[in-house]
XYZ file of C-alpha atoms in Angstrom:
448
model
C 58.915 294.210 151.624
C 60.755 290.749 150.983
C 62.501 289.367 148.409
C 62.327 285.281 147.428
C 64.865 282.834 147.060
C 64.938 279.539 146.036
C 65.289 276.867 148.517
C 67.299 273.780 148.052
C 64.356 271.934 147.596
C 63.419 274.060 144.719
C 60.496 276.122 147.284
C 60.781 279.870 147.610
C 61.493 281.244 151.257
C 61.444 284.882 152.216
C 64.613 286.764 152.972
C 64.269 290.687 153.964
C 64.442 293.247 151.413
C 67.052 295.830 151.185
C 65.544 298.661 151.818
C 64.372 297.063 155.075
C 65.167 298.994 158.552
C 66.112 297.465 161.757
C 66.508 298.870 165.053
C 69.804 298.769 167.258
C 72.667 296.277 166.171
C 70.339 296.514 162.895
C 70.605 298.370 159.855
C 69.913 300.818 157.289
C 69.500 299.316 153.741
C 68.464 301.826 151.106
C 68.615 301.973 146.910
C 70.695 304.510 145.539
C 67.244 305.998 143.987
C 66.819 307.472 147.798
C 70.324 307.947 148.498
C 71.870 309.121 145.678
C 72.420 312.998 147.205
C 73.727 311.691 150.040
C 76.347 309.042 148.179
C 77.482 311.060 145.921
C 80.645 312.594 147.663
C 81.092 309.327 148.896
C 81.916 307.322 145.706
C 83.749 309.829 143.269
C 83.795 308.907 139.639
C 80.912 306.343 139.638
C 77.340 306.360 139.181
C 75.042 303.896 139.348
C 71.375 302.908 140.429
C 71.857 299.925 142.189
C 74.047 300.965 145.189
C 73.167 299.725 149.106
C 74.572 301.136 152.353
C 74.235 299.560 155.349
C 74.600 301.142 158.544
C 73.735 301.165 161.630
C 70.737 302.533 162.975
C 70.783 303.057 166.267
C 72.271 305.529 168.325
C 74.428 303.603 171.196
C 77.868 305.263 171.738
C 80.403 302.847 170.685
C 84.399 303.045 171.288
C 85.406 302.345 167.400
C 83.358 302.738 164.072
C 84.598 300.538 161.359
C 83.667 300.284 157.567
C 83.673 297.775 155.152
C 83.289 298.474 151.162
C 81.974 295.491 148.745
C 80.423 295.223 145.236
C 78.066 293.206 146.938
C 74.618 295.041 146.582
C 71.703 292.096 145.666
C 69.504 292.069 148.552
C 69.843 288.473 149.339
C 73.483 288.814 149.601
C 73.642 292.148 151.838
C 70.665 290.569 153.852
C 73.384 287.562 154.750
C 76.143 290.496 155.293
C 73.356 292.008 157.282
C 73.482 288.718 159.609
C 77.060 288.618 160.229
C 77.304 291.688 161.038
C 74.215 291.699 163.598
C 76.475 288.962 164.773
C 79.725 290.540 164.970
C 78.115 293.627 166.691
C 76.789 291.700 169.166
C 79.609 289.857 169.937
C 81.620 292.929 170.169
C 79.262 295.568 171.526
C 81.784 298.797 171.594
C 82.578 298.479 168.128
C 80.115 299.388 165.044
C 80.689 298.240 161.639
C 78.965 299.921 158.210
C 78.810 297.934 155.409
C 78.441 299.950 151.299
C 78.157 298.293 148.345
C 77.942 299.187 144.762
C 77.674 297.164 141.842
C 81.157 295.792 140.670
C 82.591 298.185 137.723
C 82.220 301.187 139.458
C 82.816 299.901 142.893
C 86.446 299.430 141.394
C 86.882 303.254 140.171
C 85.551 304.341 143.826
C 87.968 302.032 145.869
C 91.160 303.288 143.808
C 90.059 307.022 144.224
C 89.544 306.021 147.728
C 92.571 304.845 148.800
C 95.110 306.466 146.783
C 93.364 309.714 148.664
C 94.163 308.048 151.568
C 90.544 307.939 152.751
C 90.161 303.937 152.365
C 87.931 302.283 154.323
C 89.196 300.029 156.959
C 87.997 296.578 154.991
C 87.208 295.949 151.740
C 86.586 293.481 148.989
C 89.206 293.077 145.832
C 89.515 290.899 142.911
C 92.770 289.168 141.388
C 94.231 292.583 139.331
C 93.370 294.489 141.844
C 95.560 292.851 144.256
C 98.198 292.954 141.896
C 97.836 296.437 141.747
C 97.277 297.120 145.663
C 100.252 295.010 147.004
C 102.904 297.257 144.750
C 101.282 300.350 146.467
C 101.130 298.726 150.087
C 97.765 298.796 150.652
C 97.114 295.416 151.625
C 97.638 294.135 155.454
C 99.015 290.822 156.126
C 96.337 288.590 157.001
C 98.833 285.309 157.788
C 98.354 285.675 161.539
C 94.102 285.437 161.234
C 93.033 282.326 163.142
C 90.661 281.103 160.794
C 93.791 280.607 157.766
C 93.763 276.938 158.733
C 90.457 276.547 157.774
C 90.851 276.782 154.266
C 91.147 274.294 151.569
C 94.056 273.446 149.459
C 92.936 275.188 146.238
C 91.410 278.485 148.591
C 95.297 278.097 150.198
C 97.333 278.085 146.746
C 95.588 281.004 145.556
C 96.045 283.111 149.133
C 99.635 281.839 149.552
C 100.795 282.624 146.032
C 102.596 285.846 146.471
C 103.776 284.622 149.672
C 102.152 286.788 152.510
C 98.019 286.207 152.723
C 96.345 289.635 151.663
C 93.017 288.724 151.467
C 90.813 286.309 152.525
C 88.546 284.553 150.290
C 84.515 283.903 151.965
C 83.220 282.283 148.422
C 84.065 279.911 145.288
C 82.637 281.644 142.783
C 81.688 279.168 139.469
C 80.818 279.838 136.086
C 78.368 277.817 133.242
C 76.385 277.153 130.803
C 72.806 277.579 131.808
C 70.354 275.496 129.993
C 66.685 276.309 129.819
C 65.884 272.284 129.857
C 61.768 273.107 128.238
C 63.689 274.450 125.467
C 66.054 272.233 124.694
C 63.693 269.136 125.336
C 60.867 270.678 122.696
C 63.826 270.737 120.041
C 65.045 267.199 121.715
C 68.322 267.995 122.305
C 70.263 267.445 125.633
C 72.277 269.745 128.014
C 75.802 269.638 125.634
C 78.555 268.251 127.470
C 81.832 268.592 124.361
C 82.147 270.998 122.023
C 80.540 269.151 119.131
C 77.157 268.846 120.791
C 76.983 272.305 122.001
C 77.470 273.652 118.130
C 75.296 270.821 117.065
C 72.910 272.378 119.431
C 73.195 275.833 118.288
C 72.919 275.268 114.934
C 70.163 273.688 115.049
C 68.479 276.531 116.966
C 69.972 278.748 114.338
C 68.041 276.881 111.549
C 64.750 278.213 113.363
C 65.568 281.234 113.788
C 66.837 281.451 117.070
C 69.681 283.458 118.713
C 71.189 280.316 120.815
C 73.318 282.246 123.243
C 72.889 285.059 125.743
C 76.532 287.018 126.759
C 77.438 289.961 128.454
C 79.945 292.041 127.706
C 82.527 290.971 130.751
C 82.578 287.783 132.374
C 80.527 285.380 129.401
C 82.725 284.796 126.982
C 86.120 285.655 128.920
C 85.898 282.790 131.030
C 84.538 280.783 127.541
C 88.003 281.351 126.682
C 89.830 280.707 129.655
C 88.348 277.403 129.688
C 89.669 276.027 125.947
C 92.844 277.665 126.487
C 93.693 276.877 130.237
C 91.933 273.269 130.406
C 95.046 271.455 128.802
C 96.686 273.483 131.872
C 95.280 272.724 134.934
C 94.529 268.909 133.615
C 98.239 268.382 133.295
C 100.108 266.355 135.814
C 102.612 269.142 136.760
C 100.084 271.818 136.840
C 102.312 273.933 139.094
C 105.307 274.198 136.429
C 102.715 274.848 133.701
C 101.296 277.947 135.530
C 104.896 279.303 136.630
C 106.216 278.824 133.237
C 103.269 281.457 132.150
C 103.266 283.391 135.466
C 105.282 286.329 133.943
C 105.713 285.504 130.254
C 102.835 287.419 128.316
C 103.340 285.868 124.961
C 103.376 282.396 126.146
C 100.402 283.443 128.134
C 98.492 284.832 124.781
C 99.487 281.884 123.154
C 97.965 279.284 125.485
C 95.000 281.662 125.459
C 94.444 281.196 121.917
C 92.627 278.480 121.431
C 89.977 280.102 123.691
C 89.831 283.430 121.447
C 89.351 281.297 118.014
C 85.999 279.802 119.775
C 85.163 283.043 120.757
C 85.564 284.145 117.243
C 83.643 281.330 115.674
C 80.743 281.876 117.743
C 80.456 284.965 116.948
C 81.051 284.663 112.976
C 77.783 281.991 113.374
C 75.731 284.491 115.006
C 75.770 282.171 117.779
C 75.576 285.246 119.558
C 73.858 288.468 118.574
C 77.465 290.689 119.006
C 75.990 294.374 119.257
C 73.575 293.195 121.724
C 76.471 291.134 123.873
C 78.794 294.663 123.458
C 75.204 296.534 125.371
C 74.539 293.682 127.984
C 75.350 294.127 131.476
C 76.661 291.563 133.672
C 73.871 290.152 136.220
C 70.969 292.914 134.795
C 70.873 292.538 130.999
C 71.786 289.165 130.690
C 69.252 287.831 132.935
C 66.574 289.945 131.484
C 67.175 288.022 128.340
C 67.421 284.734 129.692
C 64.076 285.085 132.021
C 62.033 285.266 129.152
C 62.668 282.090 128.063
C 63.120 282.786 124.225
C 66.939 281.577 124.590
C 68.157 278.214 124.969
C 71.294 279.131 126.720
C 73.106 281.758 129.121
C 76.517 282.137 129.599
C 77.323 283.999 133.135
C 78.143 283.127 136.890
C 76.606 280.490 139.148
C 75.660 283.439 141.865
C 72.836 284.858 139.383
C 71.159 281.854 139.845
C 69.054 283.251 142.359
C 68.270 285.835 140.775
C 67.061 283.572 137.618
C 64.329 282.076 139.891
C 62.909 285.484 141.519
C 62.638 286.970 137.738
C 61.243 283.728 136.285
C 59.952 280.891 138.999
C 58.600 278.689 136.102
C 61.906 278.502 134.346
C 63.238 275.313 134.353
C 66.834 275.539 134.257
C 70.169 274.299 134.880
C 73.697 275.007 134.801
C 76.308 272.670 133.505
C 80.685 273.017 133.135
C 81.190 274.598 130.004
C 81.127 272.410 126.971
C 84.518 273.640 125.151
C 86.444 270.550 124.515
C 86.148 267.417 122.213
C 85.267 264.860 124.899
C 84.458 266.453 128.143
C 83.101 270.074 129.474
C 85.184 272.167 131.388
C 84.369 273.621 135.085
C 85.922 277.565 135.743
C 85.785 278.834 138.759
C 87.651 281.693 140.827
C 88.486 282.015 144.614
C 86.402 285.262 145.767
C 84.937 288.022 147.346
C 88.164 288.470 148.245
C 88.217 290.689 151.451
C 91.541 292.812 152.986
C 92.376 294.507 155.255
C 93.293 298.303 154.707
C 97.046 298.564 155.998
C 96.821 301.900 156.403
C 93.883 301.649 158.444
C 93.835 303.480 162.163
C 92.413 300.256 163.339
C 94.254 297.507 161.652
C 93.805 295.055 164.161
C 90.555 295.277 164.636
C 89.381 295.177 161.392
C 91.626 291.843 161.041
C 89.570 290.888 164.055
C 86.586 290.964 161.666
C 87.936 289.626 158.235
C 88.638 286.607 160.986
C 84.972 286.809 162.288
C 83.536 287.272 158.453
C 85.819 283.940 157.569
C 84.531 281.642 160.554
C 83.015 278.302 159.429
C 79.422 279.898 160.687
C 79.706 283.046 158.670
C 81.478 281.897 155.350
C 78.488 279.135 155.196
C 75.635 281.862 155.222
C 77.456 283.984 153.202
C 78.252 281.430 150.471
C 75.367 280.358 150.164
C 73.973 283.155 149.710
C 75.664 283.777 146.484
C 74.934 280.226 145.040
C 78.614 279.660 145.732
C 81.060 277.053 146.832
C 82.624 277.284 150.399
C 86.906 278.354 150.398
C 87.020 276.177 153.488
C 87.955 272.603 153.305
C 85.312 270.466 151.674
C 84.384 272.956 149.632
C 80.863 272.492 150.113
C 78.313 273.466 147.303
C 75.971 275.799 147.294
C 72.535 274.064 147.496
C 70.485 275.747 144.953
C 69.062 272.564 142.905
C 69.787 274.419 139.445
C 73.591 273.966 140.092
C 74.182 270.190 141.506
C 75.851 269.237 137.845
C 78.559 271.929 138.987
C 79.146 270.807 141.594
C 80.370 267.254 140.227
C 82.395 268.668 137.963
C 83.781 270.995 141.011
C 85.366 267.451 142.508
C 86.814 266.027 139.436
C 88.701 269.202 139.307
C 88.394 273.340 137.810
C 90.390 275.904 135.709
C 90.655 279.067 138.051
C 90.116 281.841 136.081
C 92.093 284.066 137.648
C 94.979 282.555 139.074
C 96.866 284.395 141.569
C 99.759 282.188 140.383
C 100.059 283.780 137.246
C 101.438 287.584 137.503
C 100.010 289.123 135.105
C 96.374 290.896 134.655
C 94.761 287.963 132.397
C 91.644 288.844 133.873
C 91.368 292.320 132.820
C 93.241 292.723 129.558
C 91.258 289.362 128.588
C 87.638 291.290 128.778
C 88.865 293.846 126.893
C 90.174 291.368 123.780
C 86.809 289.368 123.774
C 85.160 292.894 123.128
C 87.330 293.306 120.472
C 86.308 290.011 119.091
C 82.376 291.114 119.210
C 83.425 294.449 117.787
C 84.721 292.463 114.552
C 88.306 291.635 115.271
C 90.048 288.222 114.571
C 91.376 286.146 116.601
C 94.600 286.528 115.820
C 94.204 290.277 116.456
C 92.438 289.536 119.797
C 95.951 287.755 120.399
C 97.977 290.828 119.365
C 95.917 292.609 121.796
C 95.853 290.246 124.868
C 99.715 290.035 124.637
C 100.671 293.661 124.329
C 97.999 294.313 127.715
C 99.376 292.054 129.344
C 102.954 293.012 128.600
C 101.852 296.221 129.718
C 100.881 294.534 133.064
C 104.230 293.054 133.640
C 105.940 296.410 132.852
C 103.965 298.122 135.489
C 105.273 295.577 137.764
């Protein structure tokens, strides 16, 4: 059984499925519909029906077992984790490596159980609060020494060097747009919109027959909406550095810059722009796309990576994905530096499983792996991801991006900011959402 992906050239190609089995320095890849017994003690507090394990599958005695945890659970993405570590295995025959991944919300709640029971696994994957969180508690080796740290580009580099030691490495870009089902818009003659103007010109106009312009989910859609018309002014400034200190630990000024983003937020949903009950229901990378693949919506607001999973549920969609269109004379590109891996620093092998996260993060491996997930390389040229859906992010990627979540700044924007844009759907104003934003993240800074 195979799954399809798109090619660069727009033609599918045939990548294994994940529930495929392989013999020695292969693996196991299995739903969680035939596994779910046998998970069960091993993710505590989480359920869901999308988890993969991979392990290995033969029976070769080997010197040291490692394991490595990831919300990474598409098949085309664990069939590229699959690859590297066929690779690693064979480079390093006395040493086996297991890789488990669960789909991102709960893989959180499992990793924290995890390794505040002191039964973490020896690598990993984290995102920017976590890190926040994991650093105060010491869980996070120092990856400073890993030969492949050079390889990096400047904006990978300011992001791992912010807190001063590197504890995590980064193996994607991860981008995030507007996606634009072009039949649509070119039967109502309207083009991809590039400022805020045309986009609600755009809108309205599918409003006015009857159609819901915009699909959301509940997490990443309209947070990163919002990052973009508050942080744009930021990051475009010439002393970008001082602008993101000055807000690095100061939640109201941080809520404040952040406001501008949570009044658009609040407009589109007070034009039904949006249908808000159904964004508060819709899943991240499952009910979103199910919406979009149809083709009954003009746009989709969600991450780059799902754009492989756009052509395998609708292959005669013609899409693309363009910078967000938030200000009044030029879009706006977020992206964040991720699938961030560490290194468990209470690990039994600590050095070995840095000898991976350097063997997961070599030019070879961050390539497949990158690509895989329709993202942009960390390492210096940053180069795009060549699904043909995405090339108008990736000019907007060199003229420069908001990261939406800095490492620079201290605080848990990332988090508290979800949980003030469903507020927003729910009915709330913006100045409310404000209220909100600034007391979570004030109770970030506390904590800290």
């Amino acid at each position: 059984m195979h799954e399809e992906a798109r090619a660069s050239d727009g033609a599918c190609v045939r990548v294994p499925s994940a529930s495929r089995a392989l013999t020695r320095r292969g693996f196991l890849a299995a739903s969680a519909l035939g596994l779910a017994a046998a998970l069960a003690p091993a993710l505590p507090g989480c359920s869901t029906s999308k988890n993969v394990v991979v392990g290995t599958a033969g029976d070769e005695v080997v010197d040291m077992r490692l394991t490595f945890f990831g919300f990474k659970y598409e098949p085309l993405n664990v069939a590229a984790i699959e690859d590297i570590l066929r690779d690693y295995m064979d480079e390093y025959p006395n040493v086996s490596v297991s890789y488990e991944g669960i789909k991102s919300l709960p893989y959180y709640e499992a990793l924290v159980k995890r390794l505040d029971s002191g039964s973490g696994d020896d690598v990993f994957m984290i995102d920017h609060d976590t890190a926040l969180s994991f650093e105060k508690k010491g869980y996070l080796a120092d990856l400073a020494d890993l030969p492949t740290i050079s390889t990096f580009s400047r904006l990978a580099l300011d992001q791992m060097e912010a807190g001063g030691a590197i504890l995590y490495v980064p193996t994607s870009i991860s981008a995030f747009g507007l996606y634009c089902n072009t039949d649509l818009l070119a039967a109502h003659g309207i083009e991809a919109p590039r400022t805020l103007a045309e986009f609600e010109r755009a809108c309205d106009a599918f409003l006015a027959d009857g159609v819901t312009p915009l699909v959301t989910n509940n997490d990443i859609s309209l947070k990163t909406l919002a990052i973009a018309r508050g942080m744009a002014e930021v990051y475009a400034a010439d002393n970008v550095r001082e602008r993101v200190a000055a807000l690095s630990a100061d939640p109201d000024a941080l809520a404040v810059q952040l406001r501008p983003g949570l009044e658009l937020v609040e407009r589109i949903v007070e034009r039904g722009y949006v249908d808000a009950g159904t964004a508060l229901d819709t899943e991240k990378t499952s009910d979103d796309l199910d919406q979009f693949a149809t083709g009954r919506y003009p746009f989709m607001l969600t991450g780059a990576w799902a754009s492989v999973r756009v052509h395998d549920m609708a292959p005669d969609l013609a899409y693309e994905v363009h910078p967000y269109p938030v200000l009044e004379d030029r879009p706006v590109l977020v992206v964040n530096v991720d699938t961030r891996v560490s290194v468990n620093a209470n690990s039994a092998h600590v050095e070995e499983a840095k000898e991976f996260a350097a063997f997961l993060t070599q030019p070879s491996a961050i390539e497949r792996f990158a690509n895989s997930q329709c993202s942009f390389s960390p390492l210096e040229g940053n180069a795009a991801p060549d699904d043909a859906p995405l090339q108008p992010l990736a000019g907007a990627f060199a003229a420069g991006a908001v990261v939406g979540a800095d490492d620079n700044i201290l605080l848990p924007v990332w988090g508290a900011l979800r949980q003030s844009v469903v507020s927003l759907l729910g009915g709330a104003t913006a100045a409310q959402a404000e209220d909100q934003l600034r007391s979570l993240l004030a109770e970030g800074a506390d904590a800290s």
